[in-house]
Amino acid sequence: TQSTWVNNVKQSSRDLVIFINVIEPIYSSPAMALAMEAPPIYMDDMTRVMEEHIRDGKKLCQRFMRLVKEADPGLQSKAFLHVDTKPGPALVKSAHAAIPHHNHGG
């Protein structure tokens, strides 16, 4: 079932499931230089695509949080969505922010 993965990873009632979704903006790519010289409609398309990615990312996080709640109503979950030109460091930063005691060495 869909809830099996939650039961397989849960260790205690104090567990927290964290979902982090990092979206790399389109405008960080080399194609952006070309877009600056392109007609305004191309920029509108890029904006629309980014908005779609953000919307889809939010839906994905909400879906997984809902699955956690269905699998175990007592299990807490959090979701974070970031748009960043450097997904790796953004993921690490978000993970540190999600677990406050981790920032303080505890």
XYZ file of N, CA and C in Angstrom:
318
model
N 0.837 -1.192 0.000
C 0.000 0.000 0.000
C 0.875 1.246 0.000
N 0.212 2.385 -0.218
C 0.955 3.638 -0.262
C 1.535 4.012 1.094
N 0.903 3.570 2.171
C 1.362 3.959 3.508
C 2.505 3.088 4.021
N 2.832 2.023 3.335
C 3.871 1.111 3.803
C 5.199 1.814 4.022
N 5.589 2.695 3.130
C 6.878 3.365 3.267
C 6.939 4.192 4.544
N 5.821 4.782 4.951
C 5.814 5.558 6.197
C 6.059 4.627 7.370
N 5.381 3.507 7.397
C 5.551 2.553 8.497
C 6.955 1.954 8.513
N 7.576 1.834 7.371
C 8.921 1.267 7.296
C 9.989 2.215 7.837
N 9.747 3.518 7.771
C 10.777 4.467 8.213
C 10.522 5.046 9.604
N 9.316 4.929 10.086
C 8.983 5.510 11.388
C 9.683 4.743 12.502
N 10.338 5.477 13.378
C 11.062 4.872 14.486
C 10.422 5.189 15.837
N 9.891 6.398 15.977
C 9.272 6.771 17.247
C 8.143 7.765 16.997
N 7.357 8.010 18.033
C 6.225 8.938 17.908
C 6.692 10.380 17.749
N 7.954 10.639 18.010
C 8.484 12.002 17.869
C 9.068 12.254 16.487
N 9.031 11.273 15.608
C 9.586 11.424 14.259
C 8.902 12.551 13.500
N 9.646 13.118 12.597
C 9.152 14.186 11.735
C 9.598 13.865 10.313
N 8.647 13.838 9.391
C 8.964 13.596 7.988
C 9.050 14.954 7.307
N 10.163 15.191 6.615
C 10.384 16.479 5.963
C 10.503 16.267 4.461
N 9.715 17.032 3.716
C 9.774 17.006 2.261
C 10.347 18.340 1.797
N 11.384 18.270 0.977
C 12.018 19.481 0.459
C 12.030 19.398 -1.058
N 11.499 20.418 -1.682
C 11.456 20.481 -3.135
C 12.188 21.757 -3.548
N 13.249 21.610 -4.320
C 14.017 22.763 -4.792
C 13.844 22.863 -6.304
N 13.405 24.016 -6.742
C 13.210 24.275 -8.167
C 14.308 25.220 -8.632
N 15.032 24.781 -9.648
C 16.068 25.642 -10.220
C 15.405 26.547 -11.253
N 15.515 27.855 -11.082
C 14.846 28.761 -12.013
C 15.392 28.640 -13.432
N 14.515 28.801 -14.368
C 14.883 28.742 -15.779
C 15.889 29.843 -16.103
N 15.696 31.001 -15.492
C 16.529 32.154 -15.828
C 17.974 32.021 -15.371
N 18.304 30.947 -14.666
C 19.696 30.762 -14.254
C 20.508 30.049 -15.325
N 19.845 29.588 -16.352
C 20.527 28.819 -17.387
C 21.137 29.741 -18.440
N 22.082 29.202 -19.222
C 22.668 29.997 -20.303
C 21.626 30.450 -21.322
N 20.511 29.738 -21.386
C 19.446 30.119 -22.317
C 18.868 31.485 -21.975
N 19.051 31.923 -20.750
C 18.524 33.222 -20.349
C 19.167 34.337 -21.152
N 20.432 34.216 -21.441
C 21.105 35.241 -22.245
C 20.431 35.365 -23.607
N 20.068 34.232 -24.166
C 19.360 34.253 -25.449
C 17.966 34.844 -25.290
N 17.338 34.560 -24.164
C 15.984 35.059 -23.933
C 15.948 36.572 -23.849
N 17.002 37.156 -23.352
C 17.042 38.609 -23.229
C 16.981 39.278 -24.595
N 17.449 38.556 -25.599
C 17.417 39.103 -26.958
C 16.172 38.658 -27.709
N 15.385 37.767 -27.108
C 14.195 37.225 -27.760
C 13.006 38.159 -27.577
N 11.962 37.922 -28.342
C 10.748 38.738 -28.183
C 10.148 38.571 -26.787
N 9.396 39.564 -26.333
C 8.815 39.514 -24.979
C 7.950 38.275 -24.735
N 7.384 37.720 -25.750
C 6.524 36.551 -25.563
C 7.310 35.368 -24.991
N 8.591 35.260 -25.345
C 9.425 34.188 -24.806
C 9.592 34.357 -23.299
N 9.765 35.588 -22.862
C 9.892 35.860 -21.422
C 8.587 35.501 -20.712
N 7.459 35.784 -21.338
C 6.168 35.413 -20.753
C 6.065 33.898 -20.597
N 6.551 33.162 -21.604
C 6.536 31.705 -21.540
C 7.401 31.212 -20.386
N 8.557 31.815 -20.210
C 9.455 31.400 -19.127
C 8.802 31.650 -17.772
N 8.151 32.791 -17.634
C 7.458 33.112 -16.384
C 6.344 32.110 -16.135
N 5.596 31.781 -17.153
C 4.497 30.835 -17.023
C 5.018 29.450 -16.607
N 6.115 29.027 -17.233
C 6.694 27.714 -16.899
C 7.158 27.693 -15.448
N 7.806 28.753 -14.991
C 8.253 28.799 -13.589
C 7.056 28.747 -12.637
N 6.001 29.481 -12.960
C 4.804 29.463 -12.122
C 4.200 28.064 -12.080
N 4.215 27.358 -13.218
C 3.710 25.992 -13.261
C 4.566 25.062 -12.396
N 5.881 25.228 -12.476
C 6.770 24.387 -11.671
C 6.547 24.622 -10.181
N 6.367 25.852 -9.795
C 6.121 26.176 -8.390
C 4.786 25.591 -7.941
N 3.755 25.771 -8.761
C 2.438 25.222 -8.428
C 2.507 23.693 -8.307
N 3.170 23.047 -9.277
C 3.298 21.587 -9.241
C 4.113 21.129 -8.031
N 5.149 21.882 -7.690
C 5.961 21.551 -6.519
C 5.154 21.623 -5.239
N 4.308 22.648 -5.116
C 3.446 22.769 -3.935
C 2.474 21.593 -3.855
N 1.877 21.250 -5.001
C 0.942 20.116 -5.025
C 1.629 18.816 -4.626
N 2.849 18.630 -5.099
C 3.599 17.418 -4.774
C 3.859 17.325 -3.271
N 4.312 18.424 -2.684
C 4.558 18.437 -1.238
C 3.265 18.181 -0.467
N 2.179 18.812 -0.885
C 0.894 18.615 -0.205
C 0.439 17.164 -0.307
N 0.651 16.565 -1.474
C 0.263 15.164 -1.682
C 1.007 14.242 -0.709
N 2.316 14.436 -0.601
C 3.083 13.572 0.284
C 2.763 13.824 1.750
N 2.494 15.060 2.109
C 2.098 15.333 3.493
C 0.757 14.665 3.800
N -0.151 14.672 2.836
C -1.441 14.011 2.997
C -1.247 12.490 3.161
N -0.329 11.908 2.370
C -0.051 10.472 2.488
C 0.481 10.117 3.880
N 1.328 10.977 4.426
C 1.853 10.740 5.775
C 0.701 10.760 6.780
N -0.160 11.762 6.662
C -1.282 11.906 7.600
C -2.230 10.713 7.509
N -2.462 10.223 6.278
C -3.333 9.058 6.092
C -2.696 7.797 6.680
N -1.398 7.673 6.524
C -0.696 6.481 7.002
C -0.605 6.452 8.519
N -0.402 7.635 9.113
C -0.237 7.709 10.563
C -0.625 9.117 11.013
N -1.860 9.304 11.452
C -2.334 10.642 11.837
C -1.485 11.315 12.920
N -0.743 10.542 13.693
C 0.081 11.125 14.750
C 1.470 11.550 14.292
N 1.843 11.150 13.090
C 3.178 11.474 12.578
C 3.179 12.876 11.979
N 4.113 13.686 12.419
C 4.211 15.060 11.939
C 4.991 15.125 10.634
N 4.634 16.078 9.782
C 5.389 16.286 8.547
C 5.439 17.776 8.235
N 6.481 18.145 7.527
C 6.670 19.524 7.064
C 7.102 19.455 5.606
N 6.806 20.521 4.883
C 7.240 20.592 3.492
C 7.807 21.975 3.227
N 8.861 22.003 2.426
C 9.510 23.258 2.061
C 9.685 23.284 0.553
N 9.406 24.417 -0.034
C 9.595 24.609 -1.463
C 10.492 25.825 -1.636
N 11.580 25.641 -2.368
C 12.511 26.733 -2.599
C 12.785 26.870 -4.084
N 12.967 28.097 -4.514
C 13.445 28.368 -5.869
C 14.838 28.930 -5.686
N 15.820 28.242 -6.254
C 17.209 28.642 -6.043
C 18.054 28.228 -7.230
N 19.042 29.049 -7.553
C 19.928 28.741 -8.679
C 20.929 27.641 -8.341
N 21.060 27.311 -7.057
C 21.977 26.255 -6.631
C 21.194 25.254 -5.787
N 20.564 24.269 -6.442
C 19.704 23.323 -5.721
C 20.396 22.564 -4.596
N 21.626 22.136 -4.789
C 22.326 21.378 -3.751
C 22.456 22.144 -2.453
N 23.087 23.318 -2.480
C 23.193 24.105 -1.247
C 21.831 24.513 -0.678
N 20.857 24.752 -1.548
C 19.518 25.113 -1.064
C 18.898 23.952 -0.299
N 19.119 22.744 -0.768
C 18.599 21.558 -0.104
C 19.223 21.400 1.280
N 20.531 21.560 1.364
C 21.238 21.440 2.646
C 20.776 22.538 3.603
N 20.670 23.754 3.117
C 20.239 24.878 3.953
C 18.821 24.637 4.477
N 17.956 24.159 3.611
C 16.580 23.884 4.002
C 16.513 22.777 5.042
N 17.314 21.747 4.873
C 17.338 20.648 5.845
C 17.786 21.156 7.209
N 18.795 22.003 7.235
C 19.260 22.569 8.510
C 18.178 23.428 9.144
N 17.466 24.206 8.334
C 16.411 25.077 8.860
C 15.220 24.262 9.363
N 14.977 23.120 8.752
C 13.833 22.292 9.120
C 14.016 21.601 10.463
N 15.253 21.417 10.861
C 15.547 20.720 12.112
C 16.330 21.681 13.007
N 15.618 22.529 13.773
C 16.278 23.570 14.564
C 17.394 23.069 15.474
N 17.200 21.936 16.137
C 18.238 21.452 17.061
C 19.506 21.087 16.304
N 19.392 20.765 15.028
C 20.563 20.414 14.226
C 21.499 21.623 14.060
N 20.920 22.819 13.997
C 21.732 24.036 13.842
C 22.564 24.339 15.069
N 22.160 23.787 16.192
C 22.849 24.118 17.443
C 23.686 22.958 17.960
N 23.937 22.001 17.092
C 24.783 20.889 17.472
C 24.145 19.910 18.436
N 22.793 19.999 18.626
C 22.150 19.130 19.593
C 21.416 18.076 18.939
